[in-house]
Amino acid sequence: MMSNLIYPTLDLFLYALKTSLNTTDAETQKNQAAFLAQLPSDTQFNEPDIETEYLEITHPTQINFISHNKTLEGYYYAVRLNDTYGLQFDCSINNQTETQPAKSFTILKTEIEEKLNKELAIIGKTWLLSGWLPENSSQNPEDIAKDCYYALFKGTYWQPEKGAFLDGKVFELWRSGNINQSREKVTNPSINHEHHVIIAIYPHRESAEKAAEFYKDWMGLFCYRSKISWAYCQSRLVKESLLNHYKKIEENRKITNQNNSRQEKQSITSSRKILNNIDNILQQYTIDLLNLSFQKQILEINLSNYKLRLAFIQEKAGQNNQLDFLEEFSDLANKKYLPQITKDIENMQLGLQLLKDTINATRSRIEVEKSERERNFQELVAVAGAGIATVSLVRETAKDCKDVFKQIPFFCNYPLSASLIVGIIVGFMVWWLRKRVRS
């Protein structure tokens, strides 16, 4: 049997950061320009520089978009939620009396994606599918929702969370596409998003129209959700970076340890180079550790906001609604995401102390090597000085065959050689005596 709905509507809620950690004014302006590129070129944009939880930033607030397909209608709705831009694309079949097949959502999605600027670096997005059943319909709402889902996302599996909203049936499907992906994929804005879909099948037009009054509430809720997922995803990248820094320092430490075990003497320059490498890596490690704590704070703040907004929606919708399935995400964030980041911070702080100990040990080793080289140099100066003084004295005495040397023809005939021999002997005796004194 055909899965038919009246007035099938597809909404895309899309989110992008305006500012983030250490964002410069130029980068903020660039983010603003990228967001504005999603809207028609003649959009009247007004964004005062104020702190606000929810700000509509265009006039009019809903901007109709022009489609070459006259059977479609829709609009843009742009807001700023603190440091984040939110944009709603709404697209519907322009017919509120006749039923439409589930595959109509394919046309709606194509229309929306054609209007998207793929260069915008998003932090998350949510697809919301909705429509109402024809009068006296015997169709199973879940079967319709399943057909609508497969019309948009082929190759996926149907395993939804279920609930009720304004007498309609609601289905949620999501997976954390960012988690456990490669660093290259996660940092690519064009593919970096969580797969999150909500499908609402209403029993009649009145229910669907009342549901449309909740769009602003969904805008905020989905934003907090996106920022929670994004913060956790970023924390995984930061942790990976921290582990890489730690491995690099360990490699430098092993080099010095291997040289020591082989009793190889490194030059002061080589040792200082290793120390500088470790120092530079440690600076990046410290910055990443602070960033990890920052991501935890972002997650905590948005998790609190998510719970408050969901509670508000539940109260606004009334007692006959079942939106408990939306609490599963906050439970996941509270029971998995936050404890994981907290544990990572503790482990990485321990790693920071170990790295500092490594630096101190390396620095001490350099100082020991430096002191030993200076002492050896002093020994050389002392021995050479004694030898040179002896050579000078013996040479002058032997040259005139005076005193003790007049009885020894060798010293008289070969004063230079004789003085060198005596100088070497004296130098050796000085070195031996200094060695005995130190021991």
CSV table of N, CA, C and O in Angstrom, one decimal, residues 238-243 246 285 289 292 341-355:
chain,number,residue,atom,x,y,z
A,238,VAL,N,41.4,16.5,20.4
A,238,VAL,CA,42.4,17.0,21.3
A,238,VAL,C,43.1,15.9,22.0
A,238,VAL,O,44.4,16.0,22.2
A,239,LYS,N,42.4,14.9,22.5
A,239,LYS,CA,43.1,13.8,23.1
A,239,LYS,C,44.1,13.1,22.2
A,239,LYS,O,45.2,12.7,22.6
A,240,GLU,N,43.7,12.9,20.9
A,240,GLU,CA,44.6,12.3,20.0
A,240,GLU,C,45.8,13.2,19.8
A,240,GLU,O,47.0,12.6,19.7
A,241,SER,N,45.7,14.5,19.8
A,241,SER,CA,46.8,15.4,19.7
A,241,SER,C,47.7,15.3,20.9
A,241,SER,O,48.9,15.2,20.8
A,242,LEU,N,47.1,15.2,22.1
A,242,LEU,CA,47.9,15.1,23.3
A,242,LEU,C,48.7,13.8,23.3
A,242,LEU,O,49.9,13.8,23.7
A,243,LEU,N,48.1,12.7,22.9
A,243,LEU,CA,48.8,11.4,22.8
A,243,LEU,C,50.0,11.5,21.8
A,243,LEU,O,51.1,10.9,22.1
A,246,TYR,N,52.8,13.4,23.5
A,246,TYR,CA,53.4,12.5,24.5
A,246,TYR,C,54.4,11.5,23.8
A,246,TYR,O,55.5,11.3,24.3
A,285,TYR,N,51.4,20.7,24.3
A,285,TYR,CA,50.7,19.8,25.2
A,285,TYR,C,49.9,20.5,26.2
A,285,TYR,O,48.7,20.2,26.4
A,289,LEU,N,45.8,20.6,26.6
A,289,LEU,CA,45.2,20.2,27.9
A,289,LEU,C,44.2,21.3,28.3
A,289,LEU,O,43.1,20.9,28.8
A,292,LEU,N,41.1,20.9,26.2
A,292,LEU,CA,40.3,19.7,26.6
A,292,LEU,C,39.4,20.2,27.7
A,292,LEU,O,38.2,19.8,27.7
A,341,ILE,N,35.6,12.7,29.2
A,341,ILE,CA,36.5,13.8,29.1
A,341,ILE,C,37.1,14.1,30.5
A,341,ILE,O,38.3,14.4,30.6
A,342,THR,N,36.4,13.9,31.6
A,342,THR,CA,37.0,14.2,32.9
A,342,THR,C,38.1,13.2,33.2
A,342,THR,O,39.2,13.6,33.7
A,343,LYS,N,37.9,11.9,32.8
A,343,LYS,CA,39.0,10.9,33.0
A,343,LYS,C,40.2,11.3,32.1
A,343,LYS,O,41.4,11.1,32.5
A,344,ASP,N,39.9,11.7,30.9
A,344,ASP,CA,41.0,12.1,30.0
A,344,ASP,C,41.8,13.2,30.5
A,344,ASP,O,43.1,13.2,30.4
A,345,ILE,N,41.2,14.2,31.1
A,345,ILE,CA,41.9,15.3,31.7
A,345,ILE,C,42.8,14.9,32.8
A,345,ILE,O,43.9,15.3,32.9
A,346,GLU,N,42.2,14.0,33.7
A,346,GLU,CA,43.0,13.5,34.8
A,346,GLU,C,44.3,12.7,34.3
A,346,GLU,O,45.4,13.0,34.8
A,347,ASN,N,44.1,11.9,33.3
A,347,ASN,CA,45.2,11.1,32.8
A,347,ASN,C,46.2,12.0,32.1
A,347,ASN,O,47.4,11.8,32.3
A,348,MET,N,45.7,13.0,31.4
A,348,MET,CA,46.7,13.9,30.7
A,348,MET,C,47.4,14.8,31.6
A,348,MET,O,48.5,15.2,31.3
A,349,GLN,N,46.8,15.2,32.7
A,349,GLN,CA,47.5,16.0,33.7
A,349,GLN,C,48.6,15.2,34.4
A,349,GLN,O,49.7,15.7,34.6
A,350,LEU,N,48.3,13.9,34.6
A,350,LEU,CA,49.4,13.0,35.1
A,350,LEU,C,50.5,12.9,34.0
A,350,LEU,O,51.7,12.9,34.4
A,351,GLY,N,50.1,12.8,32.8
A,351,GLY,CA,51.1,12.8,31.7
A,351,GLY,C,51.9,14.0,31.7
A,351,GLY,O,53.1,14.0,31.4
A,352,LEU,N,51.3,15.2,31.9
A,352,LEU,CA,52.0,16.5,32.0
A,352,LEU,C,53.1,16.5,33.0
A,352,LEU,O,54.2,16.9,32.8
A,353,GLN,N,52.8,15.9,34.2
A,353,GLN,CA,53.8,15.8,35.3
A,353,GLN,C,54.9,14.9,34.9
A,353,GLN,O,56.1,15.3,35.1
A,354,LEU,N,54.6,13.8,34.2
A,354,LEU,CA,55.7,12.9,33.7
A,354,LEU,C,56.6,13.6,32.7
A,354,LEU,O,57.8,13.5,32.7
A,355,LEU,N,55.9,14.4,31.8
A,355,LEU,CA,56.7,15.1,30.8
A,355,LEU,C,57.6,16.2,31.5
A,355,LEU,O,58.8,16.4,31.1
